[in-house]
């Protein structure tokens, strides 16, 4: 099937995406160095802590095309074919998947069940799956191989997006701000990204890290962010999420949180404000975003105050 046709079919079959991952939740524990934090941004702020939660892919690091390359490499290794055509995701089609489906396995299930209407045959000796168990087995094996290939790409090309580490360090130094990462990607993939981009010392200071393996429903379901607020014991209205996609934005707003979108080339044309986005910027670094631009207004004027005044698109 041609990529243009795939895009049309995918847009027509958005509804009904469900999570397929396990429910073993990450346990929050005090992080090293937390008791050495600096005074909070506003001495007048007395009503409870705040939280700054980062998505990983597309926010901490622009990884979406690396994911696509890894999927296509796995598809080639398995010699996947549908109606004698190799399975391959184009840039345009992957953008559709990224903005409508949360989680890697879910993307494959969506593609095979909703877009193509059939699972592929594979040259590694596997016939077309005919039962849900066989479908799950193929997707599990593909995802495992894709993760290994992705980690190899990350080791070669990973670098944090401009301004991310600076903002994270400001938050980690503030005694009134809790900091976390909430990603629908697998623990193996995210751990590799965080090790390479944040470094072990900064990563260990995070107050919470909840990943796709830890929750039963993936973005756009709000469960991952609801869970983060519960773990941190922070009112969702005092949580600010940094996302890059409509899927992530819906999850954040569904949890009752503020959301800043740092869009990428894959998502720059999306109407994030129509879906409740609180602020949209191309990059944190290019706009000089600081912690005070985000939480200063909330602490002075309440959780619903306008944020990133003068810098958001």
Short mmCIF file of C-alpha atoms in Angstrom, two decimals:
data_model
loop_
_atom_site.label_atom_id
_atom_site.label_comp_id
_atom_site.label_asym_id
_atom_site.label_seq_id
_atom_site.Cartn_x
_atom_site.Cartn_y
_atom_site.Cartn_z
CA UNK A 1 0.00 0.00 0.00
CA UNK A 2 1.37 3.41 -0.91
CA UNK A 3 2.25 5.80 1.93
CA UNK A 4 -0.36 8.38 0.87
CA UNK A 5 -3.08 5.74 1.08
CA UNK A 6 -1.80 4.65 4.48
CA UNK A 7 -2.14 8.19 5.77
CA UNK A 8 -5.74 8.46 4.57
CA UNK A 9 -6.69 5.11 6.07
CA UNK A 10 -4.95 5.92 9.34
CA UNK A 11 -6.79 9.22 9.71
CA UNK A 12 -10.06 7.36 9.19
CA UNK A 13 -9.40 4.82 11.94
CA UNK A 14 -8.15 6.80 14.93
CA UNK A 15 -10.66 5.63 17.57
CA UNK A 16 -10.30 2.72 19.95
CA UNK A 17 -6.58 2.68 20.69
CA UNK A 18 -5.84 0.74 23.86
CA UNK A 19 -2.71 0.03 25.90
CA UNK A 20 -1.09 -3.39 25.98
CA UNK A 21 1.63 -2.99 28.59
CA UNK A 22 2.03 -4.25 32.18
CA UNK A 23 1.00 -2.48 35.39
CA UNK A 24 4.06 -2.68 37.66
CA UNK A 25 4.33 0.96 38.80
CA UNK A 26 7.65 2.72 39.42
CA UNK A 27 8.07 3.32 43.15
CA UNK A 28 8.95 6.88 44.10
CA UNK A 29 11.80 7.32 46.55
CA UNK A 30 13.76 10.35 47.76
CA UNK A 31 16.46 11.34 45.28
CA UNK A 32 20.12 12.03 46.13
CA UNK A 33 20.84 15.66 46.83
CA UNK A 34 17.21 16.78 47.22
CA UNK A 35 17.74 18.22 50.72
CA UNK A 36 20.38 20.60 49.32
CA UNK A 37 17.95 22.50 47.13
CA UNK A 38 17.85 26.29 46.91
CA UNK A 39 14.93 28.39 48.22
CA UNK A 40 11.82 28.30 46.01
CA UNK A 41 11.06 30.93 43.38
CA UNK A 42 8.50 32.80 45.45
CA UNK A 43 8.78 33.19 49.20
CA UNK A 44 5.08 34.05 49.23
CA UNK A 45 4.18 30.62 47.84
CA UNK A 46 3.00 28.50 50.78
CA UNK A 47 0.32 26.16 49.47
CA UNK A 48 2.01 22.93 48.58
CA UNK A 49 4.64 21.90 46.00
CA UNK A 50 4.56 22.11 42.22
CA UNK A 51 5.78 19.60 39.63
CA UNK A 52 7.51 19.83 36.25
CA UNK A 53 7.04 16.68 34.19
CA UNK A 54 8.91 15.98 30.96
CA UNK A 55 7.95 13.63 28.17
CA UNK A 56 11.06 11.98 26.74
CA UNK A 57 10.87 11.36 23.00
CA UNK A 58 10.53 14.66 21.17
CA UNK A 59 10.96 16.72 24.35
CA UNK A 60 14.23 15.79 26.04
CA UNK A 61 15.60 14.57 22.74
CA UNK A 62 14.17 14.70 19.23
CA UNK A 63 14.04 10.96 18.65
CA UNK A 64 10.98 10.33 16.53
CA UNK A 65 12.83 9.75 13.28
CA UNK A 66 15.30 7.50 15.11
CA UNK A 67 12.32 5.43 16.27
CA UNK A 68 11.05 5.26 12.69
CA UNK A 69 14.44 4.16 11.37
CA UNK A 70 14.65 1.48 14.07
CA UNK A 71 11.17 0.16 13.26
CA UNK A 72 11.94 -0.01 9.55
CA UNK A 73 15.24 -1.78 10.25
CA UNK A 74 13.40 -4.36 12.37
CA UNK A 75 10.77 -4.81 9.66
CA UNK A 76 13.54 -5.47 7.12
CA UNK A 77 15.32 -7.96 9.39
CA UNK A 78 12.07 -9.89 9.82
CA UNK A 79 11.42 -9.55 6.08
CA UNK A 80 7.84 -8.45 6.75
CA UNK A 81 5.53 -8.34 3.76
CA UNK A 82 1.86 -7.56 3.24
CA UNK A 83 0.43 -8.55 -0.13
CA UNK A 84 4.00 -9.06 -1.35
CA UNK A 85 4.97 -5.47 -0.42
CA UNK A 86 7.66 -4.83 2.23
CA UNK A 87 6.40 -3.17 5.42
CA UNK A 88 7.92 0.30 5.72
CA UNK A 89 6.77 3.46 7.48
CA UNK A 90 7.33 6.73 5.63
CA UNK A 91 8.09 10.01 7.41
CA UNK A 92 4.58 11.30 6.70
CA UNK A 93 2.86 8.13 7.86
CA UNK A 94 4.95 7.89 11.03
CA UNK A 95 3.95 11.47 11.86
CA UNK A 96 0.32 10.30 11.69
CA UNK A 97 1.06 7.40 14.02
CA UNK A 98 3.00 9.60 16.41
CA UNK A 99 0.19 12.11 16.70
CA UNK A 100 -2.62 9.59 17.14
CA UNK A 101 -1.28 6.42 18.81
CA UNK A 102 0.64 6.15 22.07
CA UNK A 103 3.31 3.48 22.54
CA UNK A 104 5.38 1.41 20.12
CA UNK A 105 3.45 -1.85 20.25
CA UNK A 106 0.21 0.04 19.86
CA UNK A 107 1.54 1.65 16.69
CA UNK A 108 2.18 -1.77 15.18
CA UNK A 109 -1.21 -3.13 16.24
CA UNK A 110 -2.87 -0.03 14.81
CA UNK A 111 -0.97 -0.34 11.55
CA UNK A 112 -1.71 -4.02 11.01
CA UNK A 113 -5.28 -4.05 12.30
CA UNK A 114 -6.57 -0.64 11.25
CA UNK A 115 -4.45 0.62 8.35
CA UNK A 116 -3.56 -2.49 6.36
CA UNK A 117 -6.27 -4.76 7.76
CA UNK A 118 -3.92 -7.73 8.01
CA UNK A 119 -0.79 -8.85 9.79
CA UNK A 120 2.31 -9.51 7.67
CA UNK A 121 4.09 -12.69 6.75
CA UNK A 122 7.73 -12.84 7.77
CA UNK A 123 10.76 -14.26 6.04
CA UNK A 124 12.19 -15.50 9.33
CA UNK A 125 9.94 -18.54 9.02
CA UNK A 126 6.79 -17.06 10.47
CA UNK A 127 3.50 -17.32 8.55
CA UNK A 128 0.77 -14.69 8.82
CA UNK A 129 -0.49 -14.76 12.43
CA UNK A 130 -4.02 -16.13 12.71
CA UNK A 131 -4.73 -15.82 16.45
CA UNK A 132 -4.42 -12.95 18.95
CA UNK A 133 -1.65 -14.89 20.68
CA UNK A 134 0.35 -15.19 17.45
CA UNK A 135 -0.20 -11.50 16.70
CA UNK A 136 1.02 -10.56 20.17
CA UNK A 137 4.08 -12.79 19.81
CA UNK A 138 5.10 -11.18 16.52
CA UNK A 139 4.64 -7.66 17.88
CA UNK A 140 6.58 -8.53 21.04
CA UNK A 141 9.51 -9.88 19.02
CA UNK A 142 9.48 -6.91 16.67
CA UNK A 143 9.40 -4.48 19.58
CA UNK A 144 12.29 -6.21 21.34
CA UNK A 145 14.46 -6.06 18.23
CA UNK A 146 13.41 -2.49 17.46
CA UNK A 147 14.43 -1.45 20.99
CA UNK A 148 17.91 -2.93 20.53
CA UNK A 149 18.32 -1.15 17.19
CA UNK A 150 17.03 2.11 18.67
CA UNK A 151 19.52 1.98 21.54
CA UNK A 152 22.33 1.59 19.01
CA UNK A 153 21.12 4.70 17.17
CA UNK A 154 20.79 6.65 20.43
CA UNK A 155 24.35 5.82 21.43
CA UNK A 156 25.53 7.31 18.13
CA UNK A 157 23.29 10.37 17.79
CA UNK A 158 21.72 11.37 21.12
CA UNK A 159 21.81 15.00 22.27
CA UNK A 160 19.33 16.89 24.44
CA UNK A 161 17.16 19.53 22.78
CA UNK A 162 18.27 23.12 23.46
CA UNK A 163 17.22 24.48 26.84
CA UNK A 164 15.96 21.21 28.30
CA UNK A 165 18.85 20.50 30.66
CA UNK A 166 19.04 24.12 31.78
CA UNK A 167 15.35 24.18 32.71
CA UNK A 168 15.56 20.78 34.38
CA UNK A 169 18.54 21.90 36.47
CA UNK A 170 16.67 25.02 37.59
CA UNK A 171 13.77 22.85 38.71
CA UNK A 172 16.00 20.30 40.45
CA UNK A 173 17.58 23.15 42.42
CA UNK A 174 14.22 24.49 43.63
CA UNK A 175 12.94 22.97 46.86
CA UNK A 176 9.32 23.64 45.88
CA UNK A 177 9.42 21.91 42.47
CA UNK A 178 9.23 18.15 41.94
CA UNK A 179 10.73 16.89 38.69
CA UNK A 180 9.90 13.77 36.69
CA UNK A 181 9.91 12.01 33.33
CA UNK A 182 6.74 10.36 32.00
CA UNK A 183 7.17 8.48 28.73
CA UNK A 184 5.11 5.86 26.91
CA UNK A 185 8.30 4.26 25.58
CA UNK A 186 9.77 1.11 27.10
CA UNK A 187 12.03 1.20 30.14
CA UNK A 188 14.98 -0.12 28.13
CA UNK A 189 14.65 2.60 25.50
CA UNK A 190 14.05 5.51 27.89
CA UNK A 191 16.79 4.47 30.30
CA UNK A 192 19.29 4.54 27.44
CA UNK A 193 18.12 8.01 26.36
CA UNK A 194 18.27 9.40 29.90
CA UNK A 195 21.70 7.92 30.58
CA UNK A 196 23.09 9.48 27.42
CA UNK A 197 21.35 12.88 27.60
CA UNK A 198 20.93 13.59 31.33
CA UNK A 199 23.84 11.66 32.78
CA UNK A 200 23.52 9.36 35.78
CA UNK A 201 23.84 12.08 38.45
CA UNK A 202 21.02 14.23 37.07
CA UNK A 203 18.85 11.19 36.34
CA UNK A 204 19.15 9.97 39.93
CA UNK A 205 17.83 13.31 41.20
CA UNK A 206 14.50 12.88 39.41
CA UNK A 207 11.60 12.54 41.84
CA UNK A 208 9.68 10.15 39.60
CA UNK A 209 10.16 8.29 36.32
CA UNK A 210 7.11 6.48 34.95
CA UNK A 211 7.40 4.58 31.69
CA UNK A 212 5.28 2.60 29.29
CA UNK A 213 6.04 -0.65 31.11
CA UNK A 214 4.64 0.82 34.34
CA UNK A 215 1.06 1.64 33.35
CA UNK A 216 -1.83 -0.32 31.86
CA UNK A 217 -3.02 2.47 29.55
CA UNK A 218 -0.78 4.66 27.41
CA UNK A 219 -1.10 8.24 26.20
CA UNK A 220 -3.49 9.79 25.20
CA UNK A 221 -5.01 8.17 28.29
CA UNK A 222 -4.05 10.40 31.27
CA UNK A 223 -3.10 7.48 33.54
CA UNK A 224 0.66 8.08 33.34
CA UNK A 225 0.29 11.69 34.51
CA UNK A 226 -2.38 10.88 37.10
CA UNK A 227 0.02 8.29 38.50
CA UNK A 228 2.87 10.81 38.59
CA UNK A 229 0.78 13.31 40.56
CA UNK A 230 -0.19 10.59 43.02
CA UNK A 231 3.39 9.43 43.46
CA UNK A 232 4.59 12.99 44.01
CA UNK A 233 1.59 13.94 46.18
CA UNK A 234 1.14 17.09 44.08
CA UNK A 235 -2.22 18.55 43.03
CA UNK A 236 -2.56 18.00 39.24
CA UNK A 237 -3.48 21.69 38.88
CA UNK A 238 0.04 22.51 40.13
CA UNK A 239 1.72 20.20 37.62
CA UNK A 240 3.16 21.49 34.35
CA UNK A 241 3.86 18.97 31.59
CA UNK A 242 6.22 19.53 28.67
CA UNK A 243 5.09 17.55 25.62
CA UNK A 244 5.60 17.60 21.86
CA UNK A 245 2.54 15.88 20.38
CA UNK A 246 -1.25 15.87 20.41
CA UNK A 247 -1.20 12.45 22.06
CA UNK A 248 0.86 13.79 24.96
CA UNK A 249 -1.14 17.02 25.19
CA UNK A 250 -4.40 15.07 25.51
CA UNK A 251 -2.88 12.93 28.27
CA UNK A 252 -1.70 15.97 30.23
CA UNK A 253 -4.96 17.90 29.91
CA UNK A 254 -6.94 14.75 30.70
CA UNK A 255 -5.04 14.58 33.99
CA UNK A 256 -5.99 18.18 34.80
CA UNK A 257 -2.48 19.58 34.29
CA UNK A 258 -0.99 22.58 32.49
CA UNK A 259 0.86 21.69 29.30
CA UNK A 260 3.63 23.38 27.32
CA UNK A 261 4.27 21.98 23.84
CA UNK A 262 7.77 22.16 22.39
CA UNK A 263 6.87 21.22 18.86
CA UNK A 264 9.10 19.55 16.31
CA UNK A 265 9.16 19.46 12.52
CA UNK A 266 6.70 16.56 12.75
CA UNK A 267 4.17 18.50 14.84
CA UNK A 268 4.70 22.18 14.03
CA UNK A 269 1.50 22.46 11.99
CA UNK A 270 -0.79 20.95 14.63
CA UNK A 271 -3.35 23.26 16.30
CA UNK A 272 -2.30 22.60 19.88
CA UNK A 273 -4.13 25.62 21.29
CA UNK A 274 -7.46 24.27 20.04
CA UNK A 275 -6.89 21.25 22.29
CA UNK A 276 -6.10 23.24 25.42
CA UNK A 277 -2.36 23.78 25.16
CA UNK A 278 -1.24 26.47 27.64
CA UNK A 279 1.85 27.54 25.71
CA UNK A 280 3.60 26.52 22.50
CA UNK A 281 7.27 27.16 21.69
CA UNK A 282 9.64 25.66 19.10
CA UNK A 283 12.34 24.96 21.69
CA UNK A 284 12.92 25.88 25.31
CA UNK A 285 16.39 27.17 24.49
CA UNK A 286 15.49 29.30 21.49
CA UNK A 287 12.92 31.21 23.55
CA UNK A 288 15.04 31.45 26.69
CA UNK A 289 12.37 29.75 28.80
CA UNK A 290 13.11 29.90 32.53
CA UNK A 291 11.46 28.31 35.54
CA UNK A 292 10.10 31.68 36.69
CA UNK A 293 8.31 32.19 33.35
CA UNK A 294 6.40 28.98 34.05
CA UNK A 295 5.80 28.85 37.78
CA UNK A 296 6.19 32.51 38.74
CA UNK A 297 2.71 33.49 37.46
CA UNK A 298 1.15 30.36 38.95
CA UNK A 299 2.63 31.12 42.37
CA UNK A 300 1.66 34.78 42.30
CA UNK A 301 -1.78 34.57 40.65
CA UNK A 302 -2.90 30.97 41.09
CA UNK A 303 -2.58 27.69 39.14
CA UNK A 304 -4.66 29.00 36.21
CA UNK A 305 -2.46 32.04 35.56
CA UNK A 306 -1.13 32.62 32.04
CA UNK A 307 2.38 31.22 31.62
CA UNK A 308 5.28 31.98 29.26
CA UNK A 309 3.89 35.45 28.69
CA UNK A 310 5.74 37.21 25.88
CA UNK A 311 7.65 34.16 24.65
CA UNK A 312 5.04 31.63 23.53
CA UNK A 313 3.96 31.44 19.89
#
